[in-house]
CSV table of C-alpha atoms (C1' of nucleotides) in Angstrom, one decimal:
chain,number,residue,atom,x,y,z
O,1,MET,CA,-19.0,-11.0,25.9
O,2,THR,CA,-15.3,-11.3,25.6
O,3,HIS,CA,-13.2,-8.5,24.2
O,4,PRO,CA,-11.5,-10.0,21.1
O,5,ARG,CA,-8.1,-8.8,22.3
O,6,LEU,CA,-8.5,-10.8,25.5
O,7,GLN,CA,-9.0,-14.1,23.6
O,8,ALA,CA,-6.1,-16.5,23.1
O,9,VAL,CA,-3.6,-15.4,20.5
O,10,ARG,CA,-2.5,-18.4,18.4
O,11,PRO,CA,0.2,-18.4,15.7
O,12,LEU,CA,-1.1,-19.0,12.2
O,13,PRO,CA,-0.1,-22.6,11.2
O,14,ARG,CA,1.8,-23.4,8.1
O,15,ARG,CA,-1.3,-24.8,6.4
O,16,PHE,CA,-3.0,-21.4,6.7
O,17,PHE,CA,-0.5,-20.3,4.0
O,18,GLU,CA,-0.6,-23.4,1.8
O,19,ARG,CA,-3.4,-22.0,-0.3
O,20,ASP,CA,-3.6,-19.7,-3.2
O,21,ALA,CA,-2.5,-16.1,-2.6
O,22,VAL,CA,-6.0,-14.6,-3.0
O,23,LYS,CA,-7.4,-16.8,-0.2
O,24,VAL,CA,-4.5,-16.0,2.0
O,25,ALA,CA,-4.6,-12.3,1.3
O,26,ARG,CA,-8.3,-12.1,2.3
O,27,ALA,CA,-7.8,-14.4,5.3
O,28,LEU,CA,-5.0,-12.3,6.6
O,29,LEU,CA,-7.2,-9.3,7.1
O,30,GLY,CA,-7.9,-8.9,10.8
O,31,LYS,CA,-4.9,-11.1,11.8
O,32,LEU,CA,-2.1,-9.8,14.0
O,33,LEU,CA,1.5,-9.1,13.1
O,34,LEU,CA,3.7,-9.4,16.1
O,35,ARG,CA,7.3,-8.3,16.6
O,36,ARG,CA,9.3,-9.2,19.7
O,37,GLU,CA,12.1,-6.7,20.3
O,38,ARG,CA,14.2,-6.6,23.4
O,39,GLY,CA,11.5,-8.1,25.6
O,40,ARG,CA,8.8,-5.8,24.2
O,41,VAL,CA,6.0,-6.8,21.8
O,42,LEU,CA,5.0,-4.5,19.0
O,43,ALA,CA,1.7,-5.5,17.5
O,44,GLY,CA,-0.6,-4.4,14.7
O,45,ARG,CA,-3.8,-5.7,13.1
O,46,ILE,CA,-3.6,-6.3,9.3
O,47,VAL,CA,-6.0,-4.0,7.5
O,48,GLU,CA,-4.7,-4.1,3.9
O,49,THR,CA,-3.0,-6.8,1.8
O,50,GLU,CA,-2.2,-7.5,-1.8
O,51,ALA,CA,-2.0,-10.9,-3.5
O,52,TYR,CA,0.8,-11.8,-5.9
O,53,LEU,CA,0.1,-14.9,-7.8
O,54,GLY,CA,3.5,-16.3,-8.8
O,55,VAL,CA,5.1,-17.0,-12.1
O,56,ASN,CA,1.9,-16.3,-14.1
O,57,ASP,CA,1.4,-12.9,-12.5
O,58,ALA,CA,3.2,-10.2,-14.6
O,59,ALA,CA,3.3,-7.9,-11.6
O,60,ALA,CA,4.9,-10.4,-9.3
O,61,HIS,CA,8.6,-10.6,-8.5
O,62,ALA,CA,8.4,-14.3,-9.3
O,63,ALA,CA,7.2,-13.6,-12.8
O,64,SER,CA,10.5,-14.2,-14.5
O,65,GLY,CA,11.4,-17.2,-12.5
O,66,ARG,CA,13.6,-17.9,-9.5
O,67,THR,CA,16.5,-15.6,-8.8
O,68,ALA,CA,18.7,-15.0,-5.7
O,69,ARG,CA,16.5,-12.2,-4.6
O,70,ASN,CA,13.1,-14.0,-4.8
O,71,ALA,CA,14.2,-17.5,-3.8
O,72,VAL,CA,12.1,-17.4,-0.6
O,73,LEU,CA,9.0,-17.3,-2.8
O,74,PHE,CA,9.8,-20.7,-4.2
O,75,GLY,CA,10.3,-22.3,-0.8
O,76,PRO,CA,7.8,-23.4,1.8
O,77,ALA,CA,4.8,-21.3,2.7
O,78,GLY,CA,4.6,-19.0,5.7
O,79,HIS,CA,8.1,-17.4,5.4
O,80,ALA,CA,8.9,-13.7,5.1
O,81,TYR,CA,10.0,-12.3,1.7
O,82,VAL,CA,11.5,-8.9,2.3
O,83,TYR,CA,12.7,-6.7,-0.5
O,84,PHE,CA,14.2,-3.3,-0.8
O,85,ILE,CA,12.5,-0.8,-3.1
O,86,TYR,CA,13.0,2.7,-4.5
O,87,GLY,CA,16.3,3.1,-2.7
O,88,ASN,CA,14.5,3.8,0.5
O,89,HIS,CA,12.0,1.2,1.7
O,90,TYR,CA,11.5,-2.4,2.7
O,91,CYS,CA,8.3,-4.3,2.0
O,92,LEU,CA,7.2,-7.4,3.8
O,93,ASN,CA,5.5,-10.4,2.2
O,94,VAL,CA,4.4,-13.8,3.3
O,95,SER,CA,5.1,-16.8,1.0
O,96,CYS,CA,2.1,-19.0,0.3
O,97,MET,CA,0.9,-21.9,-1.8
O,98,LEU,CA,2.8,-25.1,-2.0
O,99,GLU,CA,6.6,-25.4,-2.3
O,100,GLY,CA,7.7,-24.6,-5.8
O,101,GLU,CA,4.8,-22.3,-6.5
O,102,ALA,CA,5.6,-18.7,-5.8
O,103,GLY,CA,2.6,-16.9,-4.6
O,104,CYS,CA,2.8,-14.4,-1.8
O,105,VAL,CA,0.9,-11.7,0.0
O,106,LEU,CA,2.2,-8.2,0.5
O,107,ILE,CA,1.3,-6.7,3.9
O,108,ARG,CA,0.4,-3.1,3.2
O,109,ALA,CA,-1.0,-1.6,6.3
O,110,LEU,CA,-1.7,-2.3,10.0
O,111,GLU,CA,-3.8,-0.8,12.7
O,112,PRO,CA,-1.2,-0.2,15.5
O,113,LEU,CA,-2.2,-2.0,18.7
O,114,SER,CA,0.7,-2.0,21.0
O,115,GLY,CA,4.2,-0.6,21.2
O,116,LEU,CA,3.1,2.7,19.7
O,117,ARG,CA,5.9,4.6,21.4
O,118,GLN,CA,8.5,2.4,20.0
O,119,MET,CA,7.0,2.5,16.5
O,120,ALA,CA,6.9,6.3,16.7
O,121,ARG,CA,10.5,6.4,17.6
O,122,ALA,CA,11.5,4.1,14.8
O,123,ARG,CA,9.4,6.2,12.3
O,124,GLY,CA,10.6,9.6,13.5
O,125,VAL,CA,7.1,10.6,14.5
O,126,PRO,CA,6.9,12.6,17.7
O,127,VAL,CA,6.1,10.2,20.4
O,128,ALA,CA,3.8,12.6,22.3
O,129,GLU,CA,1.6,12.9,19.2
O,130,CYS,CA,0.7,9.3,19.4
O,131,THR,CA,-0.2,9.0,23.0
O,132,ALA,CA,-3.7,9.7,24.4
O,133,LEU,CA,-2.7,11.9,27.3
O,134,GLU,CA,-0.6,14.5,25.6
O,135,ALA,CA,-2.4,14.9,22.4
O,136,ARG,CA,-5.7,16.6,23.2
O,137,PRO,CA,-7.5,16.6,19.9
O,138,LEU,CA,-8.5,13.1,19.1
O,139,ARG,CA,-8.1,13.8,15.4
O,140,SER,CA,-4.5,14.9,15.5
O,141,ARG,CA,-3.7,11.9,17.6
O,142,ARG,CA,-5.3,9.6,15.0
O,143,ASN,CA,-3.5,11.3,12.2
O,144,ALA,CA,-0.2,10.8,14.0
O,145,VAL,CA,-1.0,7.1,14.7
O,146,ARG,CA,-1.9,6.6,11.1
O,147,LYS,CA,1.6,7.7,10.0
O,148,LEU,CA,3.1,4.7,11.9
O,149,THR,CA,2.1,1.7,9.8
O,150,SER,CA,-0.2,2.8,7.0
O,151,GLY,CA,1.9,1.7,4.0
O,152,PRO,CA,4.2,-1.2,3.3
O,153,GLY,CA,7.4,0.8,3.8
O,154,ARG,CA,6.1,2.6,6.9
O,155,LEU,CA,5.2,-0.6,8.7
O,156,CYS,CA,8.6,-2.2,8.0
O,157,GLN,CA,10.3,0.9,9.4
O,158,ALA,CA,8.0,1.0,12.4
O,159,LEU,CA,8.7,-2.7,13.2
O,160,GLY,CA,12.4,-2.6,12.3
O,161,VAL,CA,11.9,-5.1,9.4
O,162,THR,CA,14.9,-5.2,7.1
O,163,ARG,CA,15.9,-7.7,4.4
O,164,ALA,CA,19.1,-8.5,6.2
O,165,ARG,CA,17.3,-9.4,9.4
O,166,PHE,CA,14.0,-10.9,8.3
O,167,ASN,CA,14.1,-12.3,4.7
O,168,GLY,CA,13.4,-16.0,5.0
O,169,CYS,CA,12.1,-15.7,8.6
O,170,ASP,CA,9.5,-18.3,9.6
O,171,LEU,CA,6.3,-16.3,10.4
O,172,THR,CA,4.4,-19.3,11.8
O,173,SER,CA,6.3,-19.7,15.0
O,174,ALA,CA,5.7,-17.8,18.1
O,175,ALA,CA,9.4,-18.3,18.8
O,176,SER,CA,10.2,-16.1,15.8
O,177,PRO,CA,10.9,-12.4,16.5
O,178,LEU,CA,8.3,-11.7,13.8
O,179,HIS,CA,5.2,-13.8,13.4
O,180,LEU,CA,1.5,-13.8,12.4
O,181,ALA,CA,-1.3,-14.8,14.7
O,182,ASP,CA,-5.0,-15.0,15.2
O,183,ASP,CA,-6.8,-13.4,18.1
O,184,GLY,CA,-10.3,-14.3,17.0
O,185,PHE,CA,-11.1,-10.9,15.5
O,186,CYS,CA,-13.3,-11.1,12.4
O,187,PRO,CA,-13.5,-8.2,10.0
O,188,ARG,CA,-17.0,-6.9,9.1
O,189,GLY,CA,-16.5,-6.1,5.5
O,190,ILE,CA,-13.8,-6.7,2.9
O,191,ALA,CA,-13.4,-4.7,-0.3
O,192,ALA,CA,-11.2,-5.6,-3.3
O,193,THR,CA,-9.5,-2.9,-5.5
O,194,PRO,CA,-6.6,-2.8,-8.0
O,195,ARG,CA,-3.1,-3.2,-6.6
O,196,ILE,CA,-1.1,0.0,-5.9
O,197,GLY,CA,2.0,1.2,-7.7
O,198,ILE,CA,2.4,-1.5,-10.4
O,199,ARG,CA,2.5,-1.1,-14.2
O,200,LYS,CA,1.8,-4.7,-15.3
O,201,ALA,CA,-1.5,-6.4,-14.6
O,202,ALA,CA,-2.6,-3.2,-13.0
O,203,ALA,CA,-6.3,-3.7,-13.4
O,204,GLU,CA,-6.7,-7.0,-11.4
O,205,PRO,CA,-8.6,-6.5,-8.2
O,206,LEU,CA,-6.0,-8.1,-6.0
O,207,ARG,CA,-5.7,-5.5,-3.2
O,208,PHE,CA,-7.9,-6.3,-0.2
O,209,VAL,CA,-8.9,-4.0,2.7
O,210,ILE,CA,-11.0,-4.0,5.8
O,211,ALA,CA,-13.7,-1.7,4.5
O,212,GLY,CA,-13.8,1.7,6.2
O,213,SER,CA,-10.6,1.2,8.3
O,214,PRO,CA,-9.0,4.5,9.1
O,215,PHE,CA,-5.6,2.9,8.9
O,216,LEU,CA,-5.3,2.1,5.2
O,217,SER,CA,-2.4,3.4,3.1
O,218,GLY,CA,-2.8,6.5,1.0
O,219,ARG,CA,-4.8,9.6,1.9
O,220,PRO,CA,-8.1,9.0,3.7
O,221,GLY,CA,-11.0,9.0,1.2
O,222,THR,CA,-8.8,8.0,-1.7
O,223,ARG,CA,-8.3,4.4,-2.8
O,224,GLU,CA,-11.9,3.5,-2.1
O,225,THR,CA,-12.4,1.5,1.0
S,1,DA,C1',-7.1,19.6,-0.8
S,2,DT,C1',-4.7,17.4,-4.5
S,3,DA,C1',-0.7,16.9,-7.7
S,4,DT,C1',3.9,16.4,-8.8
S,5,DC,C1',8.6,15.2,-8.0
S,6,DG,C1',13.1,13.8,-6.0
S,7,DA,C1',15.6,10.5,-3.1
S,8,DT,C1',18.5,6.4,-3.4
S,9,DT,C1',19.9,1.5,-4.5
S,10,DA,C1',19.2,-3.6,-5.7
S,11,DT,C1',18.1,-5.9,-9.5
S,12,DC,C1',17.6,-7.2,-14.1
S,13,DT,C1',18.2,-6.2,-19.4
I,1,DG,C1',21.2,2.1,-18.1
I,2,DA,C1',16.4,1.7,-16.7
I,3,DT,C1',13.2,0.6,-13.6
I,4,DA,C1',10.8,-0.2,-9.2
I,5,DA,C1',4.8,-3.8,-5.0
I,6,DT,C1',7.2,4.0,-1.7
I,7,DC,C1',7.3,8.1,1.0
I,8,DG,C1',7.5,12.8,2.2
I,9,DA,C1',8.3,17.4,0.8
I,10,DT,C1',7.0,21.0,-2.0
I,11,DA,C1',4.1,23.4,-5.2
I,12,DT,C1',-0.3,25.0,-6.6
I,13,DG,C1',-5.7,25.9,-6.4
DNA sequence: ATATCGATTATCT
DNA sequence: GATAATCGATATG
């Protein structure tokens, strides 16, 4: 019996992303997002994604064609599309499908695995709350950890992902300061729900979660796992 | 425990 | 000038 986290960690290859957005969104559940920063590695496991289908998806940024902002989506798969929203937050997507199509997957939540202290500092969460030793009640620790990366804006803040630094970054290379990888973990159950926070095409079940994960966005119990 | 609302700015009409 | 793939604070039961 090998613990999954001790298996080899391999970057996801370009072809992983050269598929339609729904397949990629489902396949990304359980994969790792890794951020190298000043010799440290911050890591989280993806527990929540959304698929955006490209020019035919009214809710997608690509819906009205190529612009300066969304140009990455029309390029090769496996690259970061980072945008700024609501005057406050960044959101991280991975481009997918073939070049010229504009599908992508929004990464909405992670289970933090390593670098929790650094994430807490970046998020303005008291570091002690997130560490096992100091925080006695397990529940309060888990509530603090959940604040780190349970939402698209939160995870970008925790990992220091901004548009200026990471838009267009190749996420398939272990040499990148930000990349995606497989450690052999396989989620038990996957659920599909409508996407969050959109007006158009709001009913399509294009949000995917690892069923029952405590690290999903939104309040626990809401947004059916 | 749940609901509502304000912040703050890039982008598009 | 309106809107947005959000978050956290505040109000209310």
